[in-house]
Coordinates of C-alpha atoms in Angstrom, one line a residue:
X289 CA 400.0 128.9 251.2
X290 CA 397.4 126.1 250.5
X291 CA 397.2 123.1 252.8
X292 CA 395.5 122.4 255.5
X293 CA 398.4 120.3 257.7
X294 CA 398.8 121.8 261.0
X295 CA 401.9 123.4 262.7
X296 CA 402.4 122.3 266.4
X297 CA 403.7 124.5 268.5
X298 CA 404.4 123.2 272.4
X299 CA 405.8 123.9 275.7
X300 CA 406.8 122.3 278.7
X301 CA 407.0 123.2 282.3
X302 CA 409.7 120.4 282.2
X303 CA 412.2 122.4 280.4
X304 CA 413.7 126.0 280.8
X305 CA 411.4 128.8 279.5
X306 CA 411.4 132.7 279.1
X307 CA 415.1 131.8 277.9
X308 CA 414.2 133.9 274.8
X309 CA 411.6 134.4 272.3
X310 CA 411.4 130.6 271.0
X311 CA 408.8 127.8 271.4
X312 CA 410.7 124.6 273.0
X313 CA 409.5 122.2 269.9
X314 CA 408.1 122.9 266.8
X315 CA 406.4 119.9 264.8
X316 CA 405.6 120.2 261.1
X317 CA 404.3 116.5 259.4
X318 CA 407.2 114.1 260.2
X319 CA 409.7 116.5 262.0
X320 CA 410.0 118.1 264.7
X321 CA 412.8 121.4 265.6
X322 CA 413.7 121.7 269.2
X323 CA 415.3 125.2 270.3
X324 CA 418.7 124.6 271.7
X325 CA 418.8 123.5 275.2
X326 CA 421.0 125.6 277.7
X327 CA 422.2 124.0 281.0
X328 CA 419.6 126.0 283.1
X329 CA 417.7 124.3 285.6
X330 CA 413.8 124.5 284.9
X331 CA 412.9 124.3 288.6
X332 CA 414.8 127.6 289.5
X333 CA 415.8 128.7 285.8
X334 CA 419.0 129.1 286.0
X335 CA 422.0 127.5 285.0
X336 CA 423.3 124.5 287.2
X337 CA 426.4 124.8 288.8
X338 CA 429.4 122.5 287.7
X339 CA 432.0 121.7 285.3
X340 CA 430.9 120.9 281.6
X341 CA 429.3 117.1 282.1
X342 CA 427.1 118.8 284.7
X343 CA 426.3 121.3 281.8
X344 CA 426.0 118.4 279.8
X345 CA 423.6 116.4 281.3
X346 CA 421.3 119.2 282.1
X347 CA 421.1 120.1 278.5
X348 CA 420.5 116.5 278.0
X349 CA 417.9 116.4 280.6
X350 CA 416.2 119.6 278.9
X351 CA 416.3 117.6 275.7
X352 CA 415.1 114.6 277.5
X353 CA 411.9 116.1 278.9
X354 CA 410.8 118.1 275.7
X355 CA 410.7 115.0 274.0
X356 CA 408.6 113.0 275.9
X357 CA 406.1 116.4 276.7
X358 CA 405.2 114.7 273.2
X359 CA 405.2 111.6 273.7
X360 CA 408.1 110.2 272.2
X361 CA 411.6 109.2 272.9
X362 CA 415.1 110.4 273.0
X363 CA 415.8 107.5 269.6
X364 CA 413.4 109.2 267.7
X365 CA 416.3 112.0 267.9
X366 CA 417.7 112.1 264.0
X367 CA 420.2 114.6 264.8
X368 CA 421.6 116.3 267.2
X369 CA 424.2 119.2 267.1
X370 CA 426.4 120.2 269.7
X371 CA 428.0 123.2 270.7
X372 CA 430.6 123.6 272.4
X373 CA 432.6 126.8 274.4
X374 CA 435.6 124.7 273.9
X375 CA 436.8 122.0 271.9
X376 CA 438.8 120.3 275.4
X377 CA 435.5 119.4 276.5
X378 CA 434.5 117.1 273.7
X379 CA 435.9 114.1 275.4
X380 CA 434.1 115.0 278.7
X381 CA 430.6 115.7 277.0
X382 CA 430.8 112.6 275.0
X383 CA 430.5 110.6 278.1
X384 CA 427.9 112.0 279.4
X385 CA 426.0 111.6 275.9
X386 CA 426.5 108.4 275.3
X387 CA 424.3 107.9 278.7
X388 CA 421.3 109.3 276.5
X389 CA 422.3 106.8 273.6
X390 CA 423.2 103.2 274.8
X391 CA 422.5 102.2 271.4
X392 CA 421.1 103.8 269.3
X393 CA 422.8 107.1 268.0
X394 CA 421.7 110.0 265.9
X395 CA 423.8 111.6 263.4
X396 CA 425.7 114.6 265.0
X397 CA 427.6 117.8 264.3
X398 CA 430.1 119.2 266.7
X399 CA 431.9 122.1 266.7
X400 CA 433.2 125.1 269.0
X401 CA 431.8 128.3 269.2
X402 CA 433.4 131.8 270.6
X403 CA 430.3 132.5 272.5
X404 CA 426.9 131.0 274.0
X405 CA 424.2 132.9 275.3
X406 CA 424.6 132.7 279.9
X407 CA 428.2 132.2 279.0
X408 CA 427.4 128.4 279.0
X409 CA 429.8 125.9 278.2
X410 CA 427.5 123.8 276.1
X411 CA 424.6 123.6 274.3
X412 CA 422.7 120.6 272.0
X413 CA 419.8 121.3 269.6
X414 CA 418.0 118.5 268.0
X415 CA 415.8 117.2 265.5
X416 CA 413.4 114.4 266.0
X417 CA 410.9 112.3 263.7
X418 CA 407.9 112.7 264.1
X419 CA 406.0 109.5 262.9
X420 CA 402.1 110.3 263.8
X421 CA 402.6 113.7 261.5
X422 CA 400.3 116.8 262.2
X423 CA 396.6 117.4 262.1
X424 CA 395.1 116.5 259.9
X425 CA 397.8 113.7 258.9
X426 CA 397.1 110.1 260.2
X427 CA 399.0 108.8 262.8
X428 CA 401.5 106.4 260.4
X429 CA 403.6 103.9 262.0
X430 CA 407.1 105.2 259.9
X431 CA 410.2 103.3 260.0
X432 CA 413.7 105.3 260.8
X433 CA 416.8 104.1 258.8
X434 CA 419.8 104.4 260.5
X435 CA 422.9 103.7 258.3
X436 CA 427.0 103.6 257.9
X437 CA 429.5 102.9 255.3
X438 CA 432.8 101.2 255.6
X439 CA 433.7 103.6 252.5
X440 CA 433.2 106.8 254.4
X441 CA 434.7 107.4 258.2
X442 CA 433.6 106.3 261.5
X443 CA 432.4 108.2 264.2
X444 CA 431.3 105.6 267.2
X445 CA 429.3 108.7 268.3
X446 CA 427.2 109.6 265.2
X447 CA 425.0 107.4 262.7
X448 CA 426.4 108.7 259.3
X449 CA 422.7 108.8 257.5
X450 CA 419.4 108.9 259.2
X451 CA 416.6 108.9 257.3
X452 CA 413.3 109.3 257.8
X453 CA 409.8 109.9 256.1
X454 CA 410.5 112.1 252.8
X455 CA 414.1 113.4 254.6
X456 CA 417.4 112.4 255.5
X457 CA 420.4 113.8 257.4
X458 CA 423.9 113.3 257.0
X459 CA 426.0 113.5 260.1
X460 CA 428.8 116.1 259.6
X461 CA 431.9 114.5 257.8
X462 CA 435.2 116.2 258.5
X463 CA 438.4 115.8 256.1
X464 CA 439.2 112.3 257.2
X465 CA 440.2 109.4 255.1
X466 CA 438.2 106.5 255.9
X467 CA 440.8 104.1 255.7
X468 CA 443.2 105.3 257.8
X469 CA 440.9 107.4 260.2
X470 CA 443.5 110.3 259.9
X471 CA 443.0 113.4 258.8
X472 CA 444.2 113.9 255.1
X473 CA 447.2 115.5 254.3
X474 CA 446.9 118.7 252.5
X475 CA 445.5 122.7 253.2
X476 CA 441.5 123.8 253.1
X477 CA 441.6 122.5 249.4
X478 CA 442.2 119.1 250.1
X479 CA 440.2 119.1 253.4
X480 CA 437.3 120.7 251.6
X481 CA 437.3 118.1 249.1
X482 CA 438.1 115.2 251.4
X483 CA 434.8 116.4 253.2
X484 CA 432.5 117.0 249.9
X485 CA 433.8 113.3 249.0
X486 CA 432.9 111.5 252.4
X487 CA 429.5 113.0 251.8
X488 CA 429.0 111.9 248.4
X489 CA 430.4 108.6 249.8
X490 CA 427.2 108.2 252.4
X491 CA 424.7 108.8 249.4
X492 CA 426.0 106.2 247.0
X493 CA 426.1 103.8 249.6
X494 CA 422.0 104.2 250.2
X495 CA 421.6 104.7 246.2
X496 CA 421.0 108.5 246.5
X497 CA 422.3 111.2 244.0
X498 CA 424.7 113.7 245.4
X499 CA 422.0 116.6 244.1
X500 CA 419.6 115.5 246.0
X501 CA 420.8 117.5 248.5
X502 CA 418.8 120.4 249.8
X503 CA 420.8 122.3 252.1
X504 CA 424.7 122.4 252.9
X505 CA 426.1 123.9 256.2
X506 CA 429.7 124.4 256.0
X507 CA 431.8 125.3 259.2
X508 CA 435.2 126.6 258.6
X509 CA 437.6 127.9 261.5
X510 CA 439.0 130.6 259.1
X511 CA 436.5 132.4 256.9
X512 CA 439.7 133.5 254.7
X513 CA 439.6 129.8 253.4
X514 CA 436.1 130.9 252.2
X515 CA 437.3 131.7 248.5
X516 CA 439.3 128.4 248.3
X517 CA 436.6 125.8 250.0
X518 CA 434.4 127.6 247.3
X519 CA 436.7 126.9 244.1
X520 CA 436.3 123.4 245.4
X521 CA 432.6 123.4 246.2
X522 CA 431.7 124.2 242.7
X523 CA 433.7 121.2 241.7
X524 CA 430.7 119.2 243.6
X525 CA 428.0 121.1 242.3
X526 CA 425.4 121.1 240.2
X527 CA 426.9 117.2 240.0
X528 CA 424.6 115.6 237.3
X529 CA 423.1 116.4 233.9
X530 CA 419.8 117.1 235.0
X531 CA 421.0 119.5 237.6
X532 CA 423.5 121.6 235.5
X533 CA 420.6 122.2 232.5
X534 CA 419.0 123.7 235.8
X535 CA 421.7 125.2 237.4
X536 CA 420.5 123.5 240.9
X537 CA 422.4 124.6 244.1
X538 CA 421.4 123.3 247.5
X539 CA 420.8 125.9 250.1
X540 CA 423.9 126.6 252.5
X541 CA 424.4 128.1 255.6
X542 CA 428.6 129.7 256.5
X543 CA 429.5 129.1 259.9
X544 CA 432.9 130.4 261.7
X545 CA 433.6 127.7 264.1
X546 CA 436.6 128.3 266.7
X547 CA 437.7 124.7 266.9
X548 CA 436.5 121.6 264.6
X549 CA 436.9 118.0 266.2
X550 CA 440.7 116.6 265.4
X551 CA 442.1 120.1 264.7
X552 CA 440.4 119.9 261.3
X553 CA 439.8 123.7 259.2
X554 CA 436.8 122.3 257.6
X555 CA 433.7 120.4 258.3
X556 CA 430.2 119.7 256.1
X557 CA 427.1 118.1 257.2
X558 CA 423.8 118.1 254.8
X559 CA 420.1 117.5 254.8
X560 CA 419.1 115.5 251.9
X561 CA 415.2 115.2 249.8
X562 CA 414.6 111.0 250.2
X563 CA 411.7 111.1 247.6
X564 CA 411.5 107.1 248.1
X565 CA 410.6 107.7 251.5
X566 CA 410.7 105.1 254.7
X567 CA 408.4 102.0 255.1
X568 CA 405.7 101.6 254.9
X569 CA 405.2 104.5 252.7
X570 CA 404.9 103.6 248.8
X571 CA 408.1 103.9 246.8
X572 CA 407.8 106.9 245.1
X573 CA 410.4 107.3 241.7
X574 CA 412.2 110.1 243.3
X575 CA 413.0 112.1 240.3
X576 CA 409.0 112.3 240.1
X577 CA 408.8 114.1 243.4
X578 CA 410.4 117.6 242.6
X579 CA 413.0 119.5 244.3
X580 CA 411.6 123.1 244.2
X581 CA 414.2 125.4 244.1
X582 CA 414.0 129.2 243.7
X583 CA 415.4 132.8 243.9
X584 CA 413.4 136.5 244.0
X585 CA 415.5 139.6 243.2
X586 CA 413.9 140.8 246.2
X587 CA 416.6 139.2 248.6
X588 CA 420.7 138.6 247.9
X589 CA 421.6 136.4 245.2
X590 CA 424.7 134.1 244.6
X591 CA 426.1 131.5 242.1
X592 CA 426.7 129.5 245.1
X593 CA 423.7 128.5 246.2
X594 CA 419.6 128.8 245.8
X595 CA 417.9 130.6 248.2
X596 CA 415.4 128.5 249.1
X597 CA 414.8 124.8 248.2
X598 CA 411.7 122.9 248.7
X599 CA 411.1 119.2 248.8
X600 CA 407.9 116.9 250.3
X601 CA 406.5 119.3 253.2
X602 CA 409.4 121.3 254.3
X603 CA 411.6 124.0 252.9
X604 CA 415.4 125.5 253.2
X605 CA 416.4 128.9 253.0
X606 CA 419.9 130.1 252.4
X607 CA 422.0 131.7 255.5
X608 CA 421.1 135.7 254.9
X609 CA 423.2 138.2 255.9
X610 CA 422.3 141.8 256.4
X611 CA 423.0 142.3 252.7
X612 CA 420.5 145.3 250.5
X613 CA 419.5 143.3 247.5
X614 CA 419.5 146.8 245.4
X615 CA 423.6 147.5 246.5
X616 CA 424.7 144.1 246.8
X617 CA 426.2 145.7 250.1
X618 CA 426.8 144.7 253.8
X619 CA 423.8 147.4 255.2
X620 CA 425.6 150.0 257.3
X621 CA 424.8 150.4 260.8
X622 CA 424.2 148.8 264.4
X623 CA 423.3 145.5 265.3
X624 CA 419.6 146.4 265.3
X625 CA 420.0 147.7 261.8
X626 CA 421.6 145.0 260.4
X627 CA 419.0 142.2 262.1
X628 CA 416.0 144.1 260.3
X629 CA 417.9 143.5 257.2
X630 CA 418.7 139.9 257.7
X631 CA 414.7 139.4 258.6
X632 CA 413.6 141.1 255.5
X633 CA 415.6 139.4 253.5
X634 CA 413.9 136.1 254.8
X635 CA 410.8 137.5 254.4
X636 CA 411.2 138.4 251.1
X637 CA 412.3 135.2 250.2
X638 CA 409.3 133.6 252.2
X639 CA 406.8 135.9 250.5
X640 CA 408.1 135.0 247.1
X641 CA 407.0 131.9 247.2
X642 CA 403.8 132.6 248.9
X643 CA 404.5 132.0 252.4
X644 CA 404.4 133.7 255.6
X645 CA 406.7 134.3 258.4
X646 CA 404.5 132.0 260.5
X647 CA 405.3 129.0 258.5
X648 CA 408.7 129.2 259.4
X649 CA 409.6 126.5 262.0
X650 CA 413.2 127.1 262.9
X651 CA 415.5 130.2 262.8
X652 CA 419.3 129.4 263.5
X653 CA 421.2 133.2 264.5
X654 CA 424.9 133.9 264.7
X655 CA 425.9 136.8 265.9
X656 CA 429.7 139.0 266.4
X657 CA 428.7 139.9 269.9
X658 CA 426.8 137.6 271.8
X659 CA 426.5 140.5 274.3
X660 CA 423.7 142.3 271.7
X661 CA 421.6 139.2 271.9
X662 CA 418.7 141.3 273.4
X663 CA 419.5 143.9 270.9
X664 CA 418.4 140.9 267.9
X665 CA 415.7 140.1 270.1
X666 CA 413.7 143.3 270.2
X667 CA 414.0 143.3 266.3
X668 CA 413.4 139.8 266.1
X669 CA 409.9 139.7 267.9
X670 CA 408.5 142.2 265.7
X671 CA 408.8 139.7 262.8
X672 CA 407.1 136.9 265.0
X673 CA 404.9 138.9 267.3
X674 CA 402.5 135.9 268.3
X675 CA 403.9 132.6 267.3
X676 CA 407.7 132.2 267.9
X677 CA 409.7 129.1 266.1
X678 CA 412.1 127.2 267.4
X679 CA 414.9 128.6 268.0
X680 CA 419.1 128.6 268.2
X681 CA 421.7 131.4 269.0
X682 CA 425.8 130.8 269.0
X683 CA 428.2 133.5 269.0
X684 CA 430.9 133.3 266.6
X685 CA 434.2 135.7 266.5
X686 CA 433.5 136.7 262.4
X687 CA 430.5 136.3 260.1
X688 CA 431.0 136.9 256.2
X689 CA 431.3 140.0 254.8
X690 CA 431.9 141.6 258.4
X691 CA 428.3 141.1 259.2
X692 CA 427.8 141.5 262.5
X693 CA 424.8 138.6 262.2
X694 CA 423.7 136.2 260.3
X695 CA 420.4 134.2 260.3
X696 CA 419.1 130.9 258.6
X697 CA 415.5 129.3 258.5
X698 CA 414.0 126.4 258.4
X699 CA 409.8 126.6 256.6
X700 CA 407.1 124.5 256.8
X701 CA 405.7 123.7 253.1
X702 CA 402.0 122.2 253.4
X703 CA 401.2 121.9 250.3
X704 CA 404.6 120.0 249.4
X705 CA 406.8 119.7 246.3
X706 CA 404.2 118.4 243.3
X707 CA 405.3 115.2 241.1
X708 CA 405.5 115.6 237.6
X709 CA 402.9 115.3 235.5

């Protein structure tokens, strides 16, 4: 890797620790990952007692103090995700979140999950900007962008695009019509579409092609729909000249989700490459800041997506399952097993583009059985044996392929994504 732009790396008394083998906040230039916050009490470290707001707010609290260890704020948060034990308590955790966010909101994914690790009720992740960058970057006084669109639908909990710096995030868009506010009639077809559409929506209302997206996460509450959100997804994708000559797939992450918000099968959120960037940095033409997106036969391929896309100073890998690249084949065997495979598989792909397992800044796990958490865990630390990334775990009730985990990553990329010459 060439570069010289400094990971940072940071804990706080102020928030639980020992939870697992994570670092609280990981900053990388003009983001920063923070692990997904449990409701545990730092002071005695473990979880507070009480119905879900209780859980709520102490995961908000956890959030909260991790935040300003660093000297910022909870409105430099640019998304948050929330996850949930059960979709009943939605209504009860968005009061207690709009406490956090008076005005101000990031964008936001929510879904339901069959497991989380304690057996918590609820758990939020986040992502915040990160405007004075890392050493050796200059402190730079960045501007966030928080936008809507009558065209696409409301949520009076979630900004629909937040950019800042050289990225932007798209809160999740479910299958609603944003005229009516209802869900669209229809199956996983229409929903799937509805949802791809909404998205698309967002971008042409900030003047952003739909392929300059870098990385799709799609959560589905039936992972038979898989086939059919697919046939649809393909529709979307590559969407312009330029991309199809290339064949340019974002990066996309699977997710079995128990419940969605209104009932819905199918929900979509994406991170987006905003080669313009935020004031007061110079306008930059964005198709002369490259989206660098590539593949190694070393790690599972698919016509559905690119295994690892690249833009500005961070990169995107693909959701990998414990797949052997030679057979094409779930790997047989325990939990343990099919974690080393997972791992390799992101290392390969890391290596391939002449990276290292430290530069990763964010690892996102699912797993069958939350219950073989420490299982992952003693695989997992012999992958990061000093520095850990950030860091978050959900159990779901089915992976693809009958894995029994699944892992994503998120990569720090000093050197950037070059212009063309």
């Amino acid at each position: 890797m060439s570069g010289t732009i400094i990971k940072a790396a940071r804990n706080t008394t102020n928030a639980p620790q020992d939870l697992g083998p994570y670092t609280q906040t990981v900053a990388f230039s003009h983001y920063n990952n923070i692990s997904a916050q449990l409701p545990v009490d730092p002071k005695t470290g473990k979880m507070v007692s009480g119905d879900v707001k209780v859980q709520a707010r102490q995961c908000l609290n956890n959030l909260k103090a991790i935040i300003e260890s660093i000297g910022h704020v909870m409105d430099d948060m640019v998304k948050a995700t929330i996850f949930l034990k059960d979709m009943a308590d939605l209504e009860a955790v968005d009061a207690v979140y709009r406490e956090f966010f008076p005005s101000y909101l990031p964008t936001r994914t929510t879904l339901a999950v069959a497991a989380l690790p304690l057996d918590a009720q609820v758990q939020i992740d986040a992502i915040i900007s990160n405007g004075e960058g890392t050493f050796p970057q200059a402190p730079c006084a960045l501007v966030k962008l928080a936008r809507n669109s009558d065209k696409a639908p409301h949520n009076p909990l979630s900004t629909h695009t937040v950019a800042f710096s050289h990225y932007n995030n798209i809160g999740a868009q479910l299958p609603v019509d944003a005229a009516s506010g209802q869900l669209i009639a229809g199956g996983i077809k229409e929903q799937a579409g509805q949802c791809l559409r909404n998205i698309k929506t967002v971008l042409e209302s900030i003047d952003v092609p739909f392929d300059d997206i870098v990385k799709v996460n799609i959560y589905l509450t039936s992972l038979a729909d898989l086939e059919a959100v697919n046939e649809v997804y393909t529709t979307f994708f590559p969407d312009s000249a330029i991309a199809r000559a290339v064949a340019y797939l974002p990066a996309r992450s699977v997710i079995r989700a128990t419940a969605l918000p209104l009932g819905a099968q199918v929900q979509m959120d994406a991170v987006i490459s905003h080669g313009d960037g935020t004031p007061p940095q110079l306008v930059e033409d964005r198709h002369n800041l490259v989206i660098s997106a590539r593949n190694t036969d070393k790690a599972p391929r698919s016509p559905l997506h690119c295994q690892t896309v690249a833009f500005s100073h961070y990169n995107h890998l693909t959701a990998q399952l414990p797949i052997d690249s030679t057979t094409g084949k779930i790997l047989a065997g325990c939990i343990k097993e099919q974690t080393a495979q997972c791992l390799s598989n992101i290392k390969a792909i890391v290596e391939s583009i002449d990276h290292v397992m430290d530069d990763i800044v964010k690892v996102n796990i699912q797993v069958k059985n939350i219950a073989d958490l420490d299982a992952v865990n003693a695989i997992y630390t012999k992958y990061f044996p000093s520095y850990l990334p950030a860091r978050t775990v959900i159990g779901v009730s089915e992976l693809p392929a009958g894995a029994l985990v699944q892992m994503d990553a998120v990569l720090s990329n000093a050197e950037s994504t070059p212009p063309l010459v």
